[in-house]
Short mmCIF file of C-alpha atoms in Angstrom, two decimals:
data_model
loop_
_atom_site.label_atom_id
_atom_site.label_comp_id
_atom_site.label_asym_id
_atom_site.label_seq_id
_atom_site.Cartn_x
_atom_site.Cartn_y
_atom_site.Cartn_z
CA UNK A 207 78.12 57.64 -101.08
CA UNK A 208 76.68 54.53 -101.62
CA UNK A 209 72.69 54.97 -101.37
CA UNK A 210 72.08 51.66 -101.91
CA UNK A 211 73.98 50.23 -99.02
CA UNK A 212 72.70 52.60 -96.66
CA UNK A 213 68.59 51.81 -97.66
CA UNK A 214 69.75 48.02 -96.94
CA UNK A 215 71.22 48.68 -93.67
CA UNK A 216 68.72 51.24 -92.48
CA UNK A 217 65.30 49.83 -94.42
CA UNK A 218 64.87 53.39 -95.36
CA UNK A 219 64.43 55.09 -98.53
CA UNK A 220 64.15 58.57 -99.23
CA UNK A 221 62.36 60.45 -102.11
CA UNK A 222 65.43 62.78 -102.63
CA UNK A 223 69.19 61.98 -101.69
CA UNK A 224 69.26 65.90 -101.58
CA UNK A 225 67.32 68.46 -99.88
CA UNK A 226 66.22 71.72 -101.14
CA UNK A 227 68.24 74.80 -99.49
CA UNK A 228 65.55 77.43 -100.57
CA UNK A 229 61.57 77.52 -99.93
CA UNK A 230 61.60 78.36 -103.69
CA UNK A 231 63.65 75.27 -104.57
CA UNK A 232 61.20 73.37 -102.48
CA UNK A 233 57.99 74.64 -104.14
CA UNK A 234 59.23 73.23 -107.25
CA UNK A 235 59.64 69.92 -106.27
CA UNK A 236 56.97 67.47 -107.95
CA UNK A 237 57.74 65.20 -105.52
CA UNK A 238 57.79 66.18 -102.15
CA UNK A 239 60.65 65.25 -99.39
CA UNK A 240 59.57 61.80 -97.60
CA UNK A 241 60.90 58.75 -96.58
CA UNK A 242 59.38 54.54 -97.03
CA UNK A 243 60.50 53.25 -93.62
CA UNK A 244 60.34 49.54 -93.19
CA UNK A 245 59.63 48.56 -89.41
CA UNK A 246 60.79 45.30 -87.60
CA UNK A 247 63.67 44.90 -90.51
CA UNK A 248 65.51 41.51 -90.26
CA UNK A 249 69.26 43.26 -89.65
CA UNK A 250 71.23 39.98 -88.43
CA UNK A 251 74.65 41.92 -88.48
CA UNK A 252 72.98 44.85 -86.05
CA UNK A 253 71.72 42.47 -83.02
CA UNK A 254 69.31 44.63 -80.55
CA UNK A 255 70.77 46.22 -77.57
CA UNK A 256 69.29 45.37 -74.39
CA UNK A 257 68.96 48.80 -71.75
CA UNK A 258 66.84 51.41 -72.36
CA UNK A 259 67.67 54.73 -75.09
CA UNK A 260 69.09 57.69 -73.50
CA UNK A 261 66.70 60.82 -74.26
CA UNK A 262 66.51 64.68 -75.05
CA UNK A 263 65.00 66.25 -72.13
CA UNK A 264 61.09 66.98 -72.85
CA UNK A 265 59.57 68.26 -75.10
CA UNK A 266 62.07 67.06 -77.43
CA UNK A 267 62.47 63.27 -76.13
CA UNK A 268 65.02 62.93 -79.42
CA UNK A 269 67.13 59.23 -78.68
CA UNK A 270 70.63 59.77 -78.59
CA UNK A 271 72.24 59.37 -82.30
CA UNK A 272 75.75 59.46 -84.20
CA UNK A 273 74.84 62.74 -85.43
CA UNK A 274 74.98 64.07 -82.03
CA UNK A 275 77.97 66.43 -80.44
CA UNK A 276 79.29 65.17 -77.22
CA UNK A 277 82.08 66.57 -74.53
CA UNK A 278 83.44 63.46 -73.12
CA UNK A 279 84.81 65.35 -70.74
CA UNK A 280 82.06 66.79 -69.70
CA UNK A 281 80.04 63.45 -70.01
CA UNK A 282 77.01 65.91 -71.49
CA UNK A 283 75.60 65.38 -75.56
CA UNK A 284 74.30 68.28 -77.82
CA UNK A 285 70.69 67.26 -79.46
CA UNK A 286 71.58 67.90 -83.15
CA UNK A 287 67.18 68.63 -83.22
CA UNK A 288 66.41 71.16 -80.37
CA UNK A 289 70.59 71.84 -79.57
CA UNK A 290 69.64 71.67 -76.23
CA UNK A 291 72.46 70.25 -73.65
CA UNK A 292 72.30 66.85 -71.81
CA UNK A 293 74.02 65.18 -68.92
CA UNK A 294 75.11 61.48 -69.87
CA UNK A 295 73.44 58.83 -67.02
CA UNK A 296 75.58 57.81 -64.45
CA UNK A 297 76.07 53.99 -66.02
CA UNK A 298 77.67 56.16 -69.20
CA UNK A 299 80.61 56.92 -66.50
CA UNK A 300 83.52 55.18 -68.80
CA UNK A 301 82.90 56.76 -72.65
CA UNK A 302 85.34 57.99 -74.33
CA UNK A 303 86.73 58.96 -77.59
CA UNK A 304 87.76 55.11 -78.35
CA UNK A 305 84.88 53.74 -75.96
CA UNK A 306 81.87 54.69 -77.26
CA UNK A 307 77.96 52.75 -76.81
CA UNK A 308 76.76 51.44 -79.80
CA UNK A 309 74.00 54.55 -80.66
CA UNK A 310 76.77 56.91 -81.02
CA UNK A 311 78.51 54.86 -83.43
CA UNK A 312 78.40 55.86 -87.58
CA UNK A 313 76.90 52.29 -88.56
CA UNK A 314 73.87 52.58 -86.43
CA UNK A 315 72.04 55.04 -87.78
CA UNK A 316 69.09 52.54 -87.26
CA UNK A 317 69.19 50.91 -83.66
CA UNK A 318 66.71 48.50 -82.39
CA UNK A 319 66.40 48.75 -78.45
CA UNK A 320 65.27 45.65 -76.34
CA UNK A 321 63.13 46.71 -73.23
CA UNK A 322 63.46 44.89 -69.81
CA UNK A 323 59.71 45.64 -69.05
CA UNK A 324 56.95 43.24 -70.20
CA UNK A 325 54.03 43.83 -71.76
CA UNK A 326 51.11 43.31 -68.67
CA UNK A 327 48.68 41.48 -71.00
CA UNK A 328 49.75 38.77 -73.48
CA UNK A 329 48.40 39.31 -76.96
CA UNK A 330 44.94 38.72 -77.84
CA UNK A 331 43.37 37.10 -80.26
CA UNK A 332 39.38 36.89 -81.16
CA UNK A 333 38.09 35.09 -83.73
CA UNK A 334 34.79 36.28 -85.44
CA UNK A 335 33.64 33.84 -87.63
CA UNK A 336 30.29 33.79 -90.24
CA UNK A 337 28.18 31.03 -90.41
CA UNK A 338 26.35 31.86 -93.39
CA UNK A 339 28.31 29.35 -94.93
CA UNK A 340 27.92 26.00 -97.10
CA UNK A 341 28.86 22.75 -95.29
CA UNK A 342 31.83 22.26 -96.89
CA UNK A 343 33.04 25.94 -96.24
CA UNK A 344 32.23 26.09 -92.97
CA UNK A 345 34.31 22.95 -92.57
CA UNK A 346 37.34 24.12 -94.29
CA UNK A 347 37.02 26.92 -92.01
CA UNK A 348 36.90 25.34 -88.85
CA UNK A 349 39.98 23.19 -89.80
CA UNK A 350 42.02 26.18 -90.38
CA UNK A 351 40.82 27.75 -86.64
CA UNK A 352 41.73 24.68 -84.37
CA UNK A 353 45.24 24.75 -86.72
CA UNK A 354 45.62 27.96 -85.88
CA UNK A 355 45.56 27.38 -81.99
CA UNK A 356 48.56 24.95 -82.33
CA UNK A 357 50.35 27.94 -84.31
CA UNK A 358 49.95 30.19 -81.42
CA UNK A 359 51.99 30.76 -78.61
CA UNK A 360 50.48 29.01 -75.17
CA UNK A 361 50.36 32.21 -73.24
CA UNK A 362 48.32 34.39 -76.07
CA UNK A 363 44.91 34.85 -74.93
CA UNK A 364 41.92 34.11 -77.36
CA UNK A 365 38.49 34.37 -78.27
CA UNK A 366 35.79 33.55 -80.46
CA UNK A 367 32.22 35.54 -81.92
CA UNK A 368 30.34 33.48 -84.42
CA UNK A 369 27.67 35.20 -86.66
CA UNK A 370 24.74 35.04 -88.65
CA UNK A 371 21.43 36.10 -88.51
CA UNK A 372 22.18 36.72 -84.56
CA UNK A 373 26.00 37.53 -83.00
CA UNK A 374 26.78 35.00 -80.06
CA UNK A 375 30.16 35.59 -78.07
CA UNK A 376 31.23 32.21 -76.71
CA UNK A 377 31.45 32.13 -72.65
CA UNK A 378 35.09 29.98 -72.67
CA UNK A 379 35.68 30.15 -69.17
CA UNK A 380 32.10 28.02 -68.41
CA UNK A 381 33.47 24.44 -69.14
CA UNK A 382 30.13 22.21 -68.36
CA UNK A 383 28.73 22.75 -71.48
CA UNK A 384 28.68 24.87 -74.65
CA UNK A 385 27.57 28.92 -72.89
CA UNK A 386 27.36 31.63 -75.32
CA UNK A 387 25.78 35.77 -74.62
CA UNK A 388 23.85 36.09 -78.22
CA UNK A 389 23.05 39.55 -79.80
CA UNK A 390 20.86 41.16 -81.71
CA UNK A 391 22.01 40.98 -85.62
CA UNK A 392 20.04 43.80 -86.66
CA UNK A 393 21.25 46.54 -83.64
CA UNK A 394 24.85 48.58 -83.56
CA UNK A 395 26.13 48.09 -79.68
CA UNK A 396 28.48 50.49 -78.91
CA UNK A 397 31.40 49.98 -75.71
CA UNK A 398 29.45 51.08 -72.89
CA UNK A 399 25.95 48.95 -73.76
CA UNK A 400 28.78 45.99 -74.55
CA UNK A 401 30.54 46.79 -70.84
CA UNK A 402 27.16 46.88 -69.66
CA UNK A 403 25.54 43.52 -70.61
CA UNK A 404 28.63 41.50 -70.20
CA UNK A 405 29.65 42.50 -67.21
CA UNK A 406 33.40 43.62 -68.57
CA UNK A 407 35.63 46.66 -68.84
CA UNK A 408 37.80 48.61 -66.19
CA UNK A 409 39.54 52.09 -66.98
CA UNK A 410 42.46 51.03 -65.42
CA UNK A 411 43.62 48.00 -67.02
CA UNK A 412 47.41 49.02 -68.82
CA UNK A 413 46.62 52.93 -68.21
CA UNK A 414 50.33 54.05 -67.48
CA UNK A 415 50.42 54.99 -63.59
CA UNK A 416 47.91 52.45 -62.56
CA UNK A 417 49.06 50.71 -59.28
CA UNK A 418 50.49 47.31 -59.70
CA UNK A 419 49.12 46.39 -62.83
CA UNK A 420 50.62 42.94 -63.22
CA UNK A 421 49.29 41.84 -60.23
CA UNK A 422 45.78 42.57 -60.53
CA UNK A 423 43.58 39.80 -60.98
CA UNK A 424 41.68 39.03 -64.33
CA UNK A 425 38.35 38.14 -63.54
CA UNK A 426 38.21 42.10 -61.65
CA UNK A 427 38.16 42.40 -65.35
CA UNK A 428 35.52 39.58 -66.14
CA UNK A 429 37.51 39.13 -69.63
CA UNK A 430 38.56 35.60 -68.26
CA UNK A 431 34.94 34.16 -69.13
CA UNK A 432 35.51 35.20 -72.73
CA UNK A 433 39.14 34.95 -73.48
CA UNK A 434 41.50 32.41 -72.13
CA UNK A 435 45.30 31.73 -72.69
CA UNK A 436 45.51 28.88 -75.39
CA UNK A 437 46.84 26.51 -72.93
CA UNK A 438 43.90 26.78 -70.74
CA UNK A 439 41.24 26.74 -73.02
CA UNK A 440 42.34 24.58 -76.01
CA UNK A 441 40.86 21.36 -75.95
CA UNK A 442 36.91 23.93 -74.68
CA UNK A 443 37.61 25.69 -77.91
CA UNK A 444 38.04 22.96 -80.12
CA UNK A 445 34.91 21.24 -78.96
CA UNK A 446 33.06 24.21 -79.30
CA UNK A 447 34.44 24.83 -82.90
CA UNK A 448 34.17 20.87 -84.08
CA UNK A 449 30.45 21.76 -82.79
CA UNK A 450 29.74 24.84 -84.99
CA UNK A 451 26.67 24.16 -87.33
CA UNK A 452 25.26 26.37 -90.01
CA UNK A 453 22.97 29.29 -89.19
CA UNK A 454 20.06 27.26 -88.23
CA UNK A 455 17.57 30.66 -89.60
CA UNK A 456 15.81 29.42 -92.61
CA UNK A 457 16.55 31.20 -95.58
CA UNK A 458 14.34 31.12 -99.00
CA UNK A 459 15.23 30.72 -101.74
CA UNK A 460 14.64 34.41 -103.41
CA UNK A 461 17.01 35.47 -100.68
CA UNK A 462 20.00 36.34 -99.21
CA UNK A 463 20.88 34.83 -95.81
CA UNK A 464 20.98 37.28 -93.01
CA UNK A 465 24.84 38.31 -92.24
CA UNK A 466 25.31 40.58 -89.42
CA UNK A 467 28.96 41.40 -90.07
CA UNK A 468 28.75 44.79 -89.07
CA UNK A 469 27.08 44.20 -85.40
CA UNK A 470 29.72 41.26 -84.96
CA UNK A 471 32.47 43.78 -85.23
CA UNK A 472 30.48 46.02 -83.19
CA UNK A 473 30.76 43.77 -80.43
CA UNK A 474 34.08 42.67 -80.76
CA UNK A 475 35.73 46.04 -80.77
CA UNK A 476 33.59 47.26 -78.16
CA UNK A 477 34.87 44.00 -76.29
CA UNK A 478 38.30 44.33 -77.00
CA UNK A 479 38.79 48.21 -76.39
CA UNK A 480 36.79 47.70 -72.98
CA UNK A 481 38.73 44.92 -71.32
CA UNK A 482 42.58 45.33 -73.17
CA UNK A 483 42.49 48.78 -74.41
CA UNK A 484 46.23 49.94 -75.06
CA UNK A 485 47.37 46.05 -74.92
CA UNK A 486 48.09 44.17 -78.46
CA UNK A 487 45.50 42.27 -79.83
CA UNK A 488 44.08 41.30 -83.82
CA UNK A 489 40.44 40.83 -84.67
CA UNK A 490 40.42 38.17 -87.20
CA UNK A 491 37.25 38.59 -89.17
CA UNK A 492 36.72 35.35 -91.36
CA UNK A 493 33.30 36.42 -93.89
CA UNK A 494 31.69 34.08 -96.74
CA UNK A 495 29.45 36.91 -98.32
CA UNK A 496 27.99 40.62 -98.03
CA UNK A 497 26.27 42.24 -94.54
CA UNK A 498 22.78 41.59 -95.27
CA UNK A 499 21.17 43.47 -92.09
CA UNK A 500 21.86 45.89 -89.33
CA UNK A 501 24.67 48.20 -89.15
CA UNK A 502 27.37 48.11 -92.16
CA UNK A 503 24.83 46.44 -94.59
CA UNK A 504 25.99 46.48 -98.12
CA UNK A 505 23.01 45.38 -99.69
CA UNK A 506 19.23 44.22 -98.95
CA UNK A 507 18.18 40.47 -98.08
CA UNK A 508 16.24 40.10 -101.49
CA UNK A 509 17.90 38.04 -104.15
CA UNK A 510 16.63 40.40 -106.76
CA UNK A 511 18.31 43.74 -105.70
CA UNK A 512 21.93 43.71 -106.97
CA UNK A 513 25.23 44.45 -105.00
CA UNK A 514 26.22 47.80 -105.62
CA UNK A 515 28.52 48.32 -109.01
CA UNK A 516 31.34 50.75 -109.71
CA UNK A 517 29.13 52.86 -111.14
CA UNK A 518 26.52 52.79 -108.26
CA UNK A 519 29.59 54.04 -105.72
CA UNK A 520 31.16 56.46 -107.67
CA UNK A 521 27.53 58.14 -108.65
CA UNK A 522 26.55 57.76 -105.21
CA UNK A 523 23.18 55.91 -106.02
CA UNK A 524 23.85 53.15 -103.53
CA UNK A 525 21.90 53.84 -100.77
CA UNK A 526 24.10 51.62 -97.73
CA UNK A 527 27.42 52.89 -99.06
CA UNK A 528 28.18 55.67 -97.55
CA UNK A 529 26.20 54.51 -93.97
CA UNK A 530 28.43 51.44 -94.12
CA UNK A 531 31.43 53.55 -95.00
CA UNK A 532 30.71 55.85 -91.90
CA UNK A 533 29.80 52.88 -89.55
CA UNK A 534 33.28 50.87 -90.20
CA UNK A 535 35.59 53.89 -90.01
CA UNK A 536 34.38 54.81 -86.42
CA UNK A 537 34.88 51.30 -85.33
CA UNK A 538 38.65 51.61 -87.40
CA UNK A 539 39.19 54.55 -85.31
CA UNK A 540 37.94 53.06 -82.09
CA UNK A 541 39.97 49.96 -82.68
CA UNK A 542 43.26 51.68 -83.86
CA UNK A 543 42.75 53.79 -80.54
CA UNK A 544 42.40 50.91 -78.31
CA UNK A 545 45.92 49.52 -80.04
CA UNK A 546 44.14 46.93 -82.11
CA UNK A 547 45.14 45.36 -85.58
CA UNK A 548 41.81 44.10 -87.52
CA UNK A 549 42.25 41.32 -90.36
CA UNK A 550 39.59 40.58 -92.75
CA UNK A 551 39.95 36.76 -94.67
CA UNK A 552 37.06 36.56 -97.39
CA UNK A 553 36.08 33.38 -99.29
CA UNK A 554 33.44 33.99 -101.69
CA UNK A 555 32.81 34.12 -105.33
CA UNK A 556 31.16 36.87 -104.83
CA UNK A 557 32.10 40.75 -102.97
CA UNK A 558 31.74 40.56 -99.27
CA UNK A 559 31.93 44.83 -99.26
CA UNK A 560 35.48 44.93 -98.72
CA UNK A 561 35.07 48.49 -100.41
CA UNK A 562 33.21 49.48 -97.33
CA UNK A 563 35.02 47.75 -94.77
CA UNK A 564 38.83 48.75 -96.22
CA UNK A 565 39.33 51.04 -93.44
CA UNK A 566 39.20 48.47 -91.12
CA UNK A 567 42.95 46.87 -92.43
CA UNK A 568 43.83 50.40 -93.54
CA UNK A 569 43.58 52.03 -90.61
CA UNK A 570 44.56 49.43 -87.77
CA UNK A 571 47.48 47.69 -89.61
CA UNK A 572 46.08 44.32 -90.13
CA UNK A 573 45.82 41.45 -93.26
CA UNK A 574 43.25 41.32 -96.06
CA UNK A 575 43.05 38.48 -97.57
CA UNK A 576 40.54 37.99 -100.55
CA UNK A 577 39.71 34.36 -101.31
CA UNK A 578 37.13 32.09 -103.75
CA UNK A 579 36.54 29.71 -101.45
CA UNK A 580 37.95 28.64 -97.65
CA UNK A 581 38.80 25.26 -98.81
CA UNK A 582 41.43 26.57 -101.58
CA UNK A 583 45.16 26.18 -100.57
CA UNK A 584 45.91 30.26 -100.74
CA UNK A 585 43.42 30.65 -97.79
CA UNK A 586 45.30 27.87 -95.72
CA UNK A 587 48.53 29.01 -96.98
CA UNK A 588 47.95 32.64 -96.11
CA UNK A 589 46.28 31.96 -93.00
CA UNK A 590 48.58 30.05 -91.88
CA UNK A 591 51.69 32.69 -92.72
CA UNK A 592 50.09 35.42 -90.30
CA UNK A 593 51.21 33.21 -87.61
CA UNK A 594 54.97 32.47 -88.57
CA UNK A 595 57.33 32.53 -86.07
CA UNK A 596 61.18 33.40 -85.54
CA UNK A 597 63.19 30.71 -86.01
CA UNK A 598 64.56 28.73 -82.89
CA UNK A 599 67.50 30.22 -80.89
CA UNK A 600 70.53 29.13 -79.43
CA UNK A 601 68.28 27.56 -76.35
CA UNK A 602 66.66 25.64 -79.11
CA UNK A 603 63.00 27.40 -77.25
CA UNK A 604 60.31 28.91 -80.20
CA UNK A 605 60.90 32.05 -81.96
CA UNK A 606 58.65 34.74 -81.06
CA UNK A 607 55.49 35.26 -83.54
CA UNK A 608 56.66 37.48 -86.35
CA UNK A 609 54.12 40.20 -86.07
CA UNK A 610 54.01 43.32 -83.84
CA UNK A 611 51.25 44.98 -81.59
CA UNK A 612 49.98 48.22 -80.36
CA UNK A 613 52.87 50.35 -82.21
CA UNK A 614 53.15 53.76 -82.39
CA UNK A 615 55.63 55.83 -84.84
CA UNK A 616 56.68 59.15 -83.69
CA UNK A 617 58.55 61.65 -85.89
CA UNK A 618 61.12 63.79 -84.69
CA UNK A 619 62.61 66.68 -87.64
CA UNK A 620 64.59 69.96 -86.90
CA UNK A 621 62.51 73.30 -87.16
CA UNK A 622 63.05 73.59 -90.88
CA UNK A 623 61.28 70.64 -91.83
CA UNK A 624 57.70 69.75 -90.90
CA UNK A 625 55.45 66.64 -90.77
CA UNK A 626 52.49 66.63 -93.54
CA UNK A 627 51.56 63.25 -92.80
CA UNK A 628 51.42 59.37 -93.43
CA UNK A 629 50.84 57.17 -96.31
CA UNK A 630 50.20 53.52 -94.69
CA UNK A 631 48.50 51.41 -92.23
CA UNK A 632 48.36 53.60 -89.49
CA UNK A 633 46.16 57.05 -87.82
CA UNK A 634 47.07 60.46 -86.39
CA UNK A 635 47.99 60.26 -82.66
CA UNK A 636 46.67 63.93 -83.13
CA UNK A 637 49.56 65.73 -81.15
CA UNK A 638 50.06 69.07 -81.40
CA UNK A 639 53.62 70.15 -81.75
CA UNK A 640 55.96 72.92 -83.84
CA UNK A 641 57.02 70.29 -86.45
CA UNK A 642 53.68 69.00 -87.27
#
């Protein structure tokens, strides 16, 4: 058998070719059975099929496979995981031993489905950006951002939260003149104060069930003041970005300037997960040093108290680690929950507490990025490569972005094996089944 072939054509590799037939063969294994599964593999010879997978009847919900038994007389299938029986759809009328669909035949093991139904929300993007920066950074920075809007597709809605010593959430929908809500650096908001003071948030937005959901206005919402499609508010957003001026708080010279990272990303995920939870958005943090007050600090204003050390963390003398390290994995959680991919893009000499915040790419899927300086060419480079594209079909119209949103991976196994868990970018859906 070639193994080789197989990994190529399926983008999965197991730990073992063979499994273990006894518990006490399996108890001696160093390494335990698993499998490194690539997602949204390029397969050019294995084009999508476009109609919907036929199922295993609940609780099972396995997809119809090559390793399944079917009576194509019958027109029923065998699950091969719960051996239950199922009745073929009517539109399956004409299979037979020389006409079968594609699912049921030996080369595709791996199938990749295309749905008819749309997603009810374009993705989102929002932009939180420091301002604790030098001139020149800050510049660089901007540059990238208004680049960035070209790179994205005109329907994708964004957004934009600028920090420093105080958070302000830009208002993109008031066109007049520059309008912004502005928060308190130094205080954690959670979603309901966030609902609260900007008027935002409905429990029905994308809940499955919920009565006409693409026809629902946006403003019932009031996300539209806050984040626009690109074609709407492109040339507002570039003003206000071309506008963007250093933190105007003074800052002396024995100390830090006052970063309010952690309250930022307080806001926007409370934000986010209140008006488009369950729709597919990225939080693109851009930071230029360490949180210097309120929640997820990583060390104190003063020039003359160090950034915590190895040492410090793993002796447990730092006294913000571990409250930053609980702060930033509720908001992971909250965010992954919501269906929300978080990206962090550093540019400083110096550590921004990426040890702290690492749960915030772990967890939600998203980019980290780890730069000297905004104005060096891997920033740009690897900014600009989140946002590649597919390249142009046959209609000669723009490739889809090559990124994907609000995924979850469910694991089905027969009653001999179980789930232990996941190594990745990713969090428990925390269901409760036999296999698990």
């Amino acid at each position: 058998m070639d193994f080789e072939g197989i990994e190529d054509q399926d983008g999965v590799r197991c730990s073992w070719n063979v499994l273990p037939n006894t518990r006490i063969e399996a108890t001696r294994s160093v390494v335990p059975v698993s499998a490194l599964y690539t997602p949204l593999k390029e397969r050019p010879e294995f084009p999508p099929v476009m109609y919907e997978p036929v199922m295993c009847k609940a609780p099972c919900r396995a997809v119809l496979n090559p390793y399944c038994q079917i009576d194509v007389r019958g027109k029923l299938w065998i699950c091969p995981f719960c051996l239950q029986r199922n009745q073929f759809p009517p539109h399956y009328k004409d299979i037979s031993a020389h006409n079968l669909p594609p699912e049921l035949l030996p080369r595709f093991t791996t199938i990749e489905y295309g749905l008819s139904r749309q997603s009810p929300v374009a993705p989102v993007f929002m932009f939180v950006v420091d301002i604790c920066l030098e001139s020149d950074e800050l510049k660089a920075l901007k540059d990238s951002l208004i680049l960035a809007l070209s790179l994205l597709p005109p329907n994708a809605l964004v957004g934009l939260i600028t920090f420093g010593t105080m958070v302000q959430l830009h208002e993109l929908g008031y066109q007049d003149c520059p309008k912004s809500y502005v928060f308190r650096g130094a205080k954690d908001y959670n979603a309901k104060q966030v609902q609260e003071m900007l008027g935002i948030g409905s429990g029905i937005r994308n809940q499955p069930g919920a009565p006409h959901q693409q026809n629902l206005p946006q403003q019932t919402f009031g996300a539209d003041r806050f984040v626009q499609a690109v074609e709407q508010c492109e040339f507002t957003l570039t003003s206000i970005l071309e506008q963007l001026q250093r933190d105007p708080w003074p800052v002396a010279n024995d100390k830090r300037p006052l970063r309010s990272t952690g309250a930022a990303m307080s806001v926007a995920v409370g934000m986010m997960e209140s008006a488009f939870p369950n729709a597919g958005g990225r939080i693109m943090l851009f930071c230029g040093g360490p949180a210097t007050q309120g929640p997820g600090m990583v060390v104190g204003p003063e020039l003359k108290e160090p950034i915590r050390s190895h040492h410090d963390i793993e002796k447990e003398t730092d006294r913000y680690y571990r409250k930053a390290v609980k702060f930033y994995e509720g908001l992971a959680k909250r965010s992954a929950a919501s269906g929300h991919a978080i990206d962090i893009f550093s540019g400083c000499l110096d550590q921004v507490g990426l040890a702290e915040m690492k749960y915030l790419v772990n967890w939600t899927g998203g980019s980290m990025v780890l730069t000297d300086s905004f104005v060096t060419a891997i920033f740009k480079q690897s900014f600009q490569r989140v946002f590649e594209k597919e390249e142009k079909d046959e209609k000669e119209e723009p490739g889809h972005l090559l990124m994907g949103f609000n995924a979850t991976l469910e694991v089905q196994t027969t009653k001999e094996l179980k789930v232990c868990g996941l190594i990745g970018p990713g969090i428990s859906a925390n269901k409760k089944t036999a296999i698990v």
